[in-house]
mmCIF file of C-alpha atoms in Angstrom:
data_model
loop_
_atom_site.group_PDB
_atom_site.id
_atom_site.type_symbol
_atom_site.label_atom_id
_atom_site.label_comp_id
_atom_site.label_asym_id
_atom_site.label_seq_id
_atom_site.Cartn_x
_atom_site.Cartn_y
_atom_site.Cartn_z
ATOM 1 C CA UNK Z 1 -0.003 0.034 0.021
ATOM 2 C CA UNK Z 2 1.459 3.367 -1.010
ATOM 3 C CA UNK Z 3 0.544 6.898 -1.918
ATOM 4 C CA UNK Z 4 -2.836 8.226 -0.925
ATOM 5 C CA UNK Z 5 -3.894 4.864 0.500
ATOM 6 C CA UNK Z 6 -0.889 4.789 2.887
ATOM 7 C CA UNK Z 7 -1.706 8.230 4.057
ATOM 8 C CA UNK Z 8 -5.302 7.349 4.638
ATOM 9 C CA UNK Z 9 -4.394 4.275 6.635
ATOM 10 C CA UNK Z 10 -2.038 6.263 8.690
ATOM 11 C CA UNK Z 11 -4.734 8.761 9.544
ATOM 12 C CA UNK Z 12 -7.164 5.979 10.344
ATOM 13 C CA UNK Z 13 -4.693 4.419 12.755
ATOM 14 C CA UNK Z 14 -4.143 7.790 14.535
ATOM 15 C CA UNK Z 15 -7.906 8.093 14.853
ATOM 16 C CA UNK Z 16 -8.213 4.599 16.121
ATOM 17 C CA UNK Z 17 -5.616 4.917 18.816
ATOM 18 C CA UNK Z 18 -7.650 6.675 21.475
ATOM 19 C CA UNK Z 19 -10.501 4.121 21.164
ATOM 20 C CA UNK Z 20 -8.163 1.174 21.763
ATOM 21 C CA UNK Z 21 -7.899 1.671 25.480
ATOM 22 C CA UNK Z 22 -11.451 0.444 25.853
ATOM 23 C CA UNK Z 23 -11.610 -1.836 22.817
ATOM 24 C CA UNK Z 24 -13.038 -5.366 23.107
ATOM 25 C CA UNK Z 25 -12.834 -8.370 20.836
ATOM 26 C CA UNK Z 26 -16.405 -7.597 19.721
ATOM 27 C CA UNK Z 27 -14.974 -4.509 17.919
ATOM 28 C CA UNK Z 28 -12.426 -6.526 16.100
ATOM 29 C CA UNK Z 29 -15.014 -9.173 15.130
ATOM 30 C CA UNK Z 30 -17.318 -6.421 13.885
ATOM 31 C CA UNK Z 31 -14.546 -4.942 11.786
ATOM 32 C CA UNK Z 32 -13.692 -8.348 10.384
ATOM 33 C CA UNK Z 33 -17.288 -8.937 9.491
ATOM 34 C CA UNK Z 34 -17.361 -5.705 7.594
ATOM 35 C CA UNK Z 35 -14.226 -6.806 5.792
ATOM 36 C CA UNK Z 36 -16.043 -10.076 4.819
ATOM 37 C CA UNK Z 37 -18.893 -8.017 3.316
ATOM 38 C CA UNK Z 38 -16.425 -5.919 1.311
ATOM 39 C CA UNK Z 39 -14.594 -8.900 0.033
ATOM 40 C CA UNK Z 40 -17.733 -10.520 -1.173
ATOM 41 C CA UNK Z 41 -18.914 -7.541 -3.184
ATOM 42 C CA UNK Z 42 -16.599 -6.055 -5.843
ATOM 43 C CA UNK Z 43 -19.214 -3.480 -6.866
ATOM 44 C CA UNK Z 44 -19.369 -2.279 -3.263
ATOM 45 C CA UNK Z 45 -15.617 -1.895 -3.092
ATOM 46 C CA UNK Z 46 -15.610 0.140 -6.170
ATOM 47 C CA UNK Z 47 -18.463 2.416 -5.139
ATOM 48 C CA UNK Z 48 -16.825 3.100 -1.649
ATOM 49 C CA UNK Z 49 -13.423 3.930 -3.193
ATOM 50 C CA UNK Z 50 -14.684 5.842 -6.365
ATOM 51 C CA UNK Z 51 -12.861 9.134 -6.276
ATOM 52 C CA UNK Z 52 -15.584 10.862 -8.242
ATOM 53 C CA UNK Z 53 -18.268 9.849 -5.686
ATOM 54 C CA UNK Z 54 -19.183 12.275 -2.912
ATOM 55 C CA UNK Z 55 -18.075 11.351 0.541
ATOM 56 C CA UNK Z 56 -21.676 11.866 1.869
ATOM 57 C CA UNK Z 57 -22.894 9.356 -0.733
ATOM 58 C CA UNK Z 58 -20.344 6.834 0.311
ATOM 59 C CA UNK Z 59 -21.120 7.262 3.907
ATOM 60 C CA UNK Z 60 -24.851 6.836 3.210
ATOM 61 C CA UNK Z 61 -24.220 3.673 1.304
ATOM 62 C CA UNK Z 62 -22.012 2.282 4.033
ATOM 63 C CA UNK Z 63 -24.472 3.213 6.740
ATOM 64 C CA UNK Z 64 -27.419 1.612 4.929
ATOM 65 C CA UNK Z 65 -25.434 -1.684 4.641
ATOM 66 C CA UNK Z 66 -24.202 -1.793 8.153
ATOM 67 C CA UNK Z 67 -26.912 -0.313 10.423
ATOM 68 C CA UNK Z 68 -28.147 -3.090 12.751
ATOM 69 C CA UNK Z 69 -25.420 -5.516 11.592
ATOM 70 C CA UNK Z 70 -22.426 -4.272 13.614
ATOM 71 C CA UNK Z 71 -21.907 -2.153 16.670
ATOM 72 C CA UNK Z 72 -21.986 1.604 16.489
ATOM 73 C CA UNK Z 73 -18.255 1.986 17.182
ATOM 74 C CA UNK Z 74 -17.281 -0.365 14.372
ATOM 75 C CA UNK Z 75 -19.673 1.388 12.027
ATOM 76 C CA UNK Z 76 -18.194 4.790 12.902
ATOM 77 C CA UNK Z 77 -14.682 3.583 12.337
ATOM 78 C CA UNK Z 78 -15.608 2.217 8.986
ATOM 79 C CA UNK Z 79 -17.389 5.367 7.852
ATOM 80 C CA UNK Z 80 -14.255 7.379 8.706
ATOM 81 C CA UNK Z 81 -12.274 4.945 6.734
ATOM 82 C CA UNK Z 82 -14.550 5.313 3.728
ATOM 83 C CA UNK Z 83 -14.052 8.981 3.913
ATOM 84 C CA UNK Z 84 -10.397 8.588 3.082
ATOM 85 C CA UNK Z 85 -8.908 8.456 -0.365
ATOM 86 C CA UNK Z 86 -7.828 5.012 -1.759
ATOM 87 C CA UNK Z 87 -5.592 4.206 -4.680
ATOM 88 C CA UNK Z 88 -7.444 1.004 -5.374
ATOM 89 C CA UNK Z 89 -10.616 -0.857 -4.200
ATOM 90 C CA UNK Z 90 -8.339 -3.558 -2.667
ATOM 91 C CA UNK Z 91 -6.570 -1.024 -0.524
ATOM 92 C CA UNK Z 92 -9.742 -0.155 1.533
ATOM 93 C CA UNK Z 93 -10.072 -3.843 2.538
ATOM 94 C CA UNK Z 94 -6.433 -4.093 3.386
ATOM 95 C CA UNK Z 95 -6.653 -1.022 5.595
ATOM 96 C CA UNK Z 96 -9.760 -2.363 7.297
ATOM 97 C CA UNK Z 97 -8.002 -5.675 8.016
ATOM 98 C CA UNK Z 98 -5.160 -3.741 9.682
ATOM 99 C CA UNK Z 99 -7.549 -1.841 11.855
ATOM 100 C CA UNK Z 100 -9.444 -4.997 12.879
ATOM 101 C CA UNK Z 101 -6.174 -6.826 13.683
ATOM 102 C CA UNK Z 102 -4.842 -3.797 15.613
ATOM 103 C CA UNK Z 103 -8.027 -3.547 17.597
ATOM 104 C CA UNK Z 104 -7.682 -7.274 18.569
ATOM 105 C CA UNK Z 105 -4.036 -6.963 19.471
ATOM 106 C CA UNK Z 106 -4.819 -3.873 21.629
ATOM 107 C CA UNK Z 107 -7.288 -5.951 23.596
ATOM 108 C CA UNK Z 108 -4.448 -8.455 24.410
ATOM 109 C CA UNK Z 109 -2.183 -5.484 25.289
ATOM 110 C CA UNK Z 110 -4.715 -4.110 27.706
ATOM 111 C CA UNK Z 111 -5.495 -7.348 29.638
ATOM 112 C CA UNK Z 112 -3.250 -6.475 32.520
ATOM 113 C CA UNK Z 113 0.200 -7.653 31.201
ATOM 114 C CA UNK Z 114 0.905 -5.001 28.592
ATOM 115 C CA UNK Z 115 4.014 -5.990 26.725
ATOM 116 C CA UNK Z 116 4.094 -9.414 28.394
ATOM 117 C CA UNK Z 117 0.703 -10.205 26.894
ATOM 118 C CA UNK Z 118 1.896 -9.074 23.514
ATOM 119 C CA UNK Z 119 4.905 -11.425 23.830
ATOM 120 C CA UNK Z 120 2.451 -14.301 24.632
ATOM 121 C CA UNK Z 121 0.284 -13.392 21.681
ATOM 122 C CA UNK Z 122 3.275 -13.211 19.384
ATOM 123 C CA UNK Z 123 4.323 -16.750 20.492
ATOM 124 C CA UNK Z 124 0.844 -18.057 19.958
ATOM 125 C CA UNK Z 125 0.873 -16.768 16.307
ATOM 126 C CA UNK Z 126 4.413 -18.148 15.780
ATOM 127 C CA UNK Z 127 3.295 -21.546 17.143
ATOM 128 C CA UNK Z 128 0.578 -21.668 14.347
ATOM 129 C CA UNK Z 129 3.069 -20.785 11.722
ATOM 130 C CA UNK Z 130 5.560 -23.396 12.872
ATOM 131 C CA UNK Z 131 2.980 -26.237 13.147
ATOM 132 C CA UNK Z 132 1.250 -25.562 9.791
ATOM 133 C CA UNK Z 133 4.523 -24.829 8.042
ATOM 134 C CA UNK Z 134 5.802 -28.247 8.985
ATOM 135 C CA UNK Z 135 2.619 -30.219 8.002
ATOM 136 C CA UNK Z 136 1.695 -30.648 4.321
ATOM 137 C CA UNK Z 137 -1.634 -32.166 5.459
ATOM 138 C CA UNK Z 138 -2.597 -29.021 7.364
ATOM 139 C CA UNK Z 139 -1.544 -26.817 4.489
ATOM 140 C CA UNK Z 140 -3.746 -28.813 2.113
ATOM 141 C CA UNK Z 141 -6.662 -28.709 4.523
ATOM 142 C CA UNK Z 142 -6.486 -24.949 4.965
ATOM 143 C CA UNK Z 143 -6.059 -24.483 1.178
ATOM 144 C CA UNK Z 144 -9.030 -26.632 0.362
ATOM 145 C CA UNK Z 145 -11.683 -24.519 -1.404
ATOM 146 C CA UNK Z 146 -14.395 -27.004 -0.554
ATOM 147 C CA UNK Z 147 -13.953 -26.851 3.195
ATOM 148 C CA UNK Z 148 -16.073 -24.330 4.975
ATOM 149 C CA UNK Z 149 -14.724 -21.375 7.000
ATOM 150 C CA UNK Z 150 -16.232 -22.951 10.104
ATOM 151 C CA UNK Z 151 -14.412 -26.206 9.490
ATOM 152 C CA UNK Z 152 -11.107 -24.457 8.929
ATOM 153 C CA UNK Z 153 -11.642 -22.418 12.075
ATOM 154 C CA UNK Z 154 -12.273 -25.488 14.145
ATOM 155 C CA UNK Z 155 -9.066 -27.122 12.712
ATOM 156 C CA UNK Z 156 -7.102 -23.968 13.490
ATOM 157 C CA UNK Z 157 -8.330 -24.134 17.144
ATOM 158 C CA UNK Z 158 -6.867 -27.695 17.341
ATOM 159 C CA UNK Z 159 -3.547 -26.422 15.956
ATOM 160 C CA UNK Z 160 -3.185 -23.915 18.790
ATOM 161 C CA UNK Z 161 -5.465 -25.329 21.505
ATOM 162 C CA UNK Z 162 -4.229 -23.160 24.286
ATOM 163 C CA UNK Z 163 -4.433 -19.810 22.453
ATOM 164 C CA UNK Z 164 -5.891 -16.835 24.088
ATOM 165 C CA UNK Z 165 -9.129 -15.287 22.803
ATOM 166 C CA UNK Z 166 -7.267 -12.851 20.652
ATOM 167 C CA UNK Z 167 -4.785 -15.376 19.404
ATOM 168 C CA UNK Z 168 -7.642 -17.660 18.346
ATOM 169 C CA UNK Z 169 -9.533 -14.868 16.774
ATOM 170 C CA UNK Z 170 -6.589 -13.863 14.616
ATOM 171 C CA UNK Z 171 -5.761 -17.389 13.640
ATOM 172 C CA UNK Z 172 -9.442 -18.185 12.741
ATOM 173 C CA UNK Z 173 -9.567 -14.988 10.645
ATOM 174 C CA UNK Z 174 -6.386 -16.061 8.756
ATOM 175 C CA UNK Z 175 -7.665 -19.556 7.881
ATOM 176 C CA UNK Z 176 -11.209 -18.466 7.114
ATOM 177 C CA UNK Z 177 -10.397 -15.312 5.033
ATOM 178 C CA UNK Z 178 -6.699 -15.315 3.958
ATOM 179 C CA UNK Z 179 -7.628 -12.911 1.191
ATOM 180 C CA UNK Z 180 -5.392 -14.427 -1.526
ATOM 181 C CA UNK Z 181 -2.532 -15.314 0.874
ATOM 182 C CA UNK Z 182 -1.533 -18.551 2.522
ATOM 183 C CA UNK Z 183 -2.982 -18.535 6.114
ATOM 184 C CA UNK Z 184 0.527 -18.594 7.573
ATOM 185 C CA UNK Z 185 1.488 -15.528 5.525
ATOM 186 C CA UNK Z 186 -1.492 -13.648 6.888
ATOM 187 C CA UNK Z 187 -0.675 -14.728 10.456
ATOM 188 C CA UNK Z 188 2.912 -13.524 9.801
ATOM 189 C CA UNK Z 189 1.407 -10.082 9.018
ATOM 190 C CA UNK Z 190 -0.444 -10.166 12.222
ATOM 191 C CA UNK Z 191 2.792 -11.006 13.960
ATOM 192 C CA UNK Z 192 4.291 -7.879 12.452
ATOM 193 C CA UNK Z 193 1.434 -5.767 13.758
ATOM 194 C CA UNK Z 194 2.044 -7.271 17.239
ATOM 195 C CA UNK Z 195 5.717 -6.354 16.924
ATOM 196 C CA UNK Z 196 4.744 -2.806 15.984
ATOM 197 C CA UNK Z 197 2.507 -2.608 18.993
ATOM 198 C CA UNK Z 198 5.319 -3.813 21.221
ATOM 199 C CA UNK Z 199 7.407 -0.840 20.198
ATOM 200 C CA UNK Z 200 5.106 1.319 22.268
ATOM 201 C CA UNK Z 201 6.579 -0.404 25.348
ATOM 202 C CA UNK Z 202 10.215 0.318 24.478
ATOM 203 C CA UNK Z 203 11.914 3.641 24.789
ATOM 204 C CA UNK Z 204 15.053 4.125 22.707
ATOM 205 C CA UNK Z 205 16.895 6.884 24.493
ATOM 206 C CA UNK Z 206 20.065 8.679 23.197
ATOM 207 C CA UNK Z 207 22.100 10.753 25.596
ATOM 208 C CA UNK Z 208 25.399 12.536 25.363
ATOM 209 C CA UNK Z 209 27.151 10.622 28.238
ATOM 210 C CA UNK Z 210 26.745 7.551 30.269
ATOM 211 C CA UNK Z 211 24.135 7.717 32.963
ATOM 212 C CA UNK Z 212 24.543 6.706 36.526
ATOM 213 C CA UNK Z 213 22.223 4.228 38.252
ATOM 214 C CA UNK Z 214 20.468 7.085 39.988
ATOM 215 C CA UNK Z 215 19.972 8.917 36.655
ATOM 216 C CA UNK Z 216 18.590 5.746 35.012
ATOM 217 C CA UNK Z 217 16.089 5.521 37.862
ATOM 218 C CA UNK Z 218 15.048 9.089 37.338
ATOM 219 C CA UNK Z 219 14.865 8.548 33.574
ATOM 220 C CA UNK Z 220 12.624 5.455 33.968
ATOM 221 C CA UNK Z 221 10.224 7.294 36.397
ATOM 222 C CA UNK Z 222 10.164 10.383 34.036
ATOM 223 C CA UNK Z 223 9.364 8.379 30.968
ATOM 224 C CA UNK Z 224 6.822 6.215 32.675
ATOM 225 C CA UNK Z 225 5.119 9.333 33.869
ATOM 226 C CA UNK Z 226 5.325 10.903 30.419
ATOM 227 C CA UNK Z 227 3.838 7.958 28.508
ATOM 228 C CA UNK Z 228 1.603 6.543 31.282
ATOM 229 C CA UNK Z 229 2.940 2.989 31.130
ATOM 230 C CA UNK Z 230 5.952 0.928 32.338
ATOM 231 C CA UNK Z 231 8.510 1.174 29.560
ATOM 232 C CA UNK Z 232 11.604 -0.824 28.776
ATOM 233 C CA UNK Z 233 14.483 1.579 28.479
ATOM 234 C CA UNK Z 234 17.275 1.149 25.838
ATOM 235 C CA UNK Z 235 20.073 3.766 26.274
ATOM 236 C CA UNK Z 236 22.741 4.553 23.723
ATOM 237 C CA UNK Z 237 25.468 7.172 24.000
ATOM 238 C CA UNK Z 238 25.703 9.858 21.285
ATOM 239 C CA UNK Z 239 28.130 12.676 22.151
ATOM 240 C CA UNK Z 240 27.021 14.681 19.163
ATOM 241 C CA UNK Z 241 23.444 14.930 20.200
ATOM 242 C CA UNK Z 242 22.032 18.440 20.371
ATOM 243 C CA UNK Z 243 19.941 19.153 23.411
ATOM 244 C CA UNK Z 244 21.341 16.369 25.488
ATOM 245 C CA UNK Z 245 18.535 13.720 25.106
ATOM 246 C CA UNK Z 246 16.391 12.086 22.345
ATOM 247 C CA UNK Z 247 13.660 9.560 22.999
ATOM 248 C CA UNK Z 248 11.916 7.303 20.495
ATOM 249 C CA UNK Z 249 8.845 5.346 21.616
ATOM 250 C CA UNK Z 250 6.968 3.635 18.783
ATOM 251 C CA UNK Z 251 6.330 6.056 15.956
ATOM 252 C CA UNK Z 252 6.917 9.053 18.289
ATOM 253 C CA UNK Z 253 10.270 10.901 18.406
ATOM 254 C CA UNK Z 254 10.798 13.361 21.150
ATOM 255 C CA UNK Z 255 14.058 15.238 20.737
ATOM 256 C CA UNK Z 256 15.647 18.595 21.512
ATOM 257 C CA UNK Z 257 13.137 20.478 19.429
ATOM 258 C CA UNK Z 258 10.338 19.367 21.809
ATOM 259 C CA UNK Z 259 11.906 21.347 24.683
ATOM 260 C CA UNK Z 260 8.754 21.535 26.780
ATOM 261 C CA UNK Z 261 8.272 17.746 26.852
ATOM 262 C CA UNK Z 262 11.897 17.061 27.619
ATOM 263 C CA UNK Z 263 12.470 19.702 30.240
ATOM 264 C CA UNK Z 264 11.289 17.538 33.071
ATOM 265 C CA UNK Z 265 13.387 14.600 31.875
ATOM 266 C CA UNK Z 266 16.495 16.764 31.699
ATOM 267 C CA UNK Z 267 15.854 17.961 35.249
ATOM 268 C CA UNK Z 268 15.530 14.455 36.441
ATOM 269 C CA UNK Z 269 18.879 13.498 34.814
ATOM 270 C CA UNK Z 270 20.671 16.514 36.263
ATOM 271 C CA UNK Z 271 23.545 15.665 38.586
#
């Protein structure tokens, strides 16, 4: 995905983020069900991504199709997605898949363990990839066009019997609707989304000189307070750094140009 589609997806993810703190698997399931509707109707995909069609008309069409079928939050997320610009009809579905999977992953993240739960989810997905990748029988079963989605989902459950609710949801989605990919390839994409989510729990800190144990403690407390969660700190020394400190957490870079946000951290690090 590139160009206008990439920008629309980025904007959709930014808009989704505040909703993820209270997200449930029901939201992810609703978004995946909308994706199923899109994938089953090429005319609908074209209508919702037609650049000559008014946004209001697209929203009206989407609302008409979804009202009463999914929750209000999922419908609102999709309507916002439809309002974006898409380079191809396929890109809208790809973006919706990312939002659905991200919502599910955030549920795992928020279930008390934070990054530890993401580690567990990642291992569950890797387990599916390993088991299916080593079995030609399973690969044939999941590729069988005559097998129902329900049957494939039941088989996937047996492949990873101890999976969490989120892990099971993502694996079932991959085998039921791989969307032109091998199920293991789609699960690998989900793994990459988990890894991206994990980056929110790691602070990559660059400083001009080595920090003492006390300064590291202050840095940890300051970053935890700044981001509202218990971060893992990875410190590197960069004597050329302007401003004394640079912090990267996920997609966010806080450097010397953001003086107001770093002033408290610099005070905490002061000798």
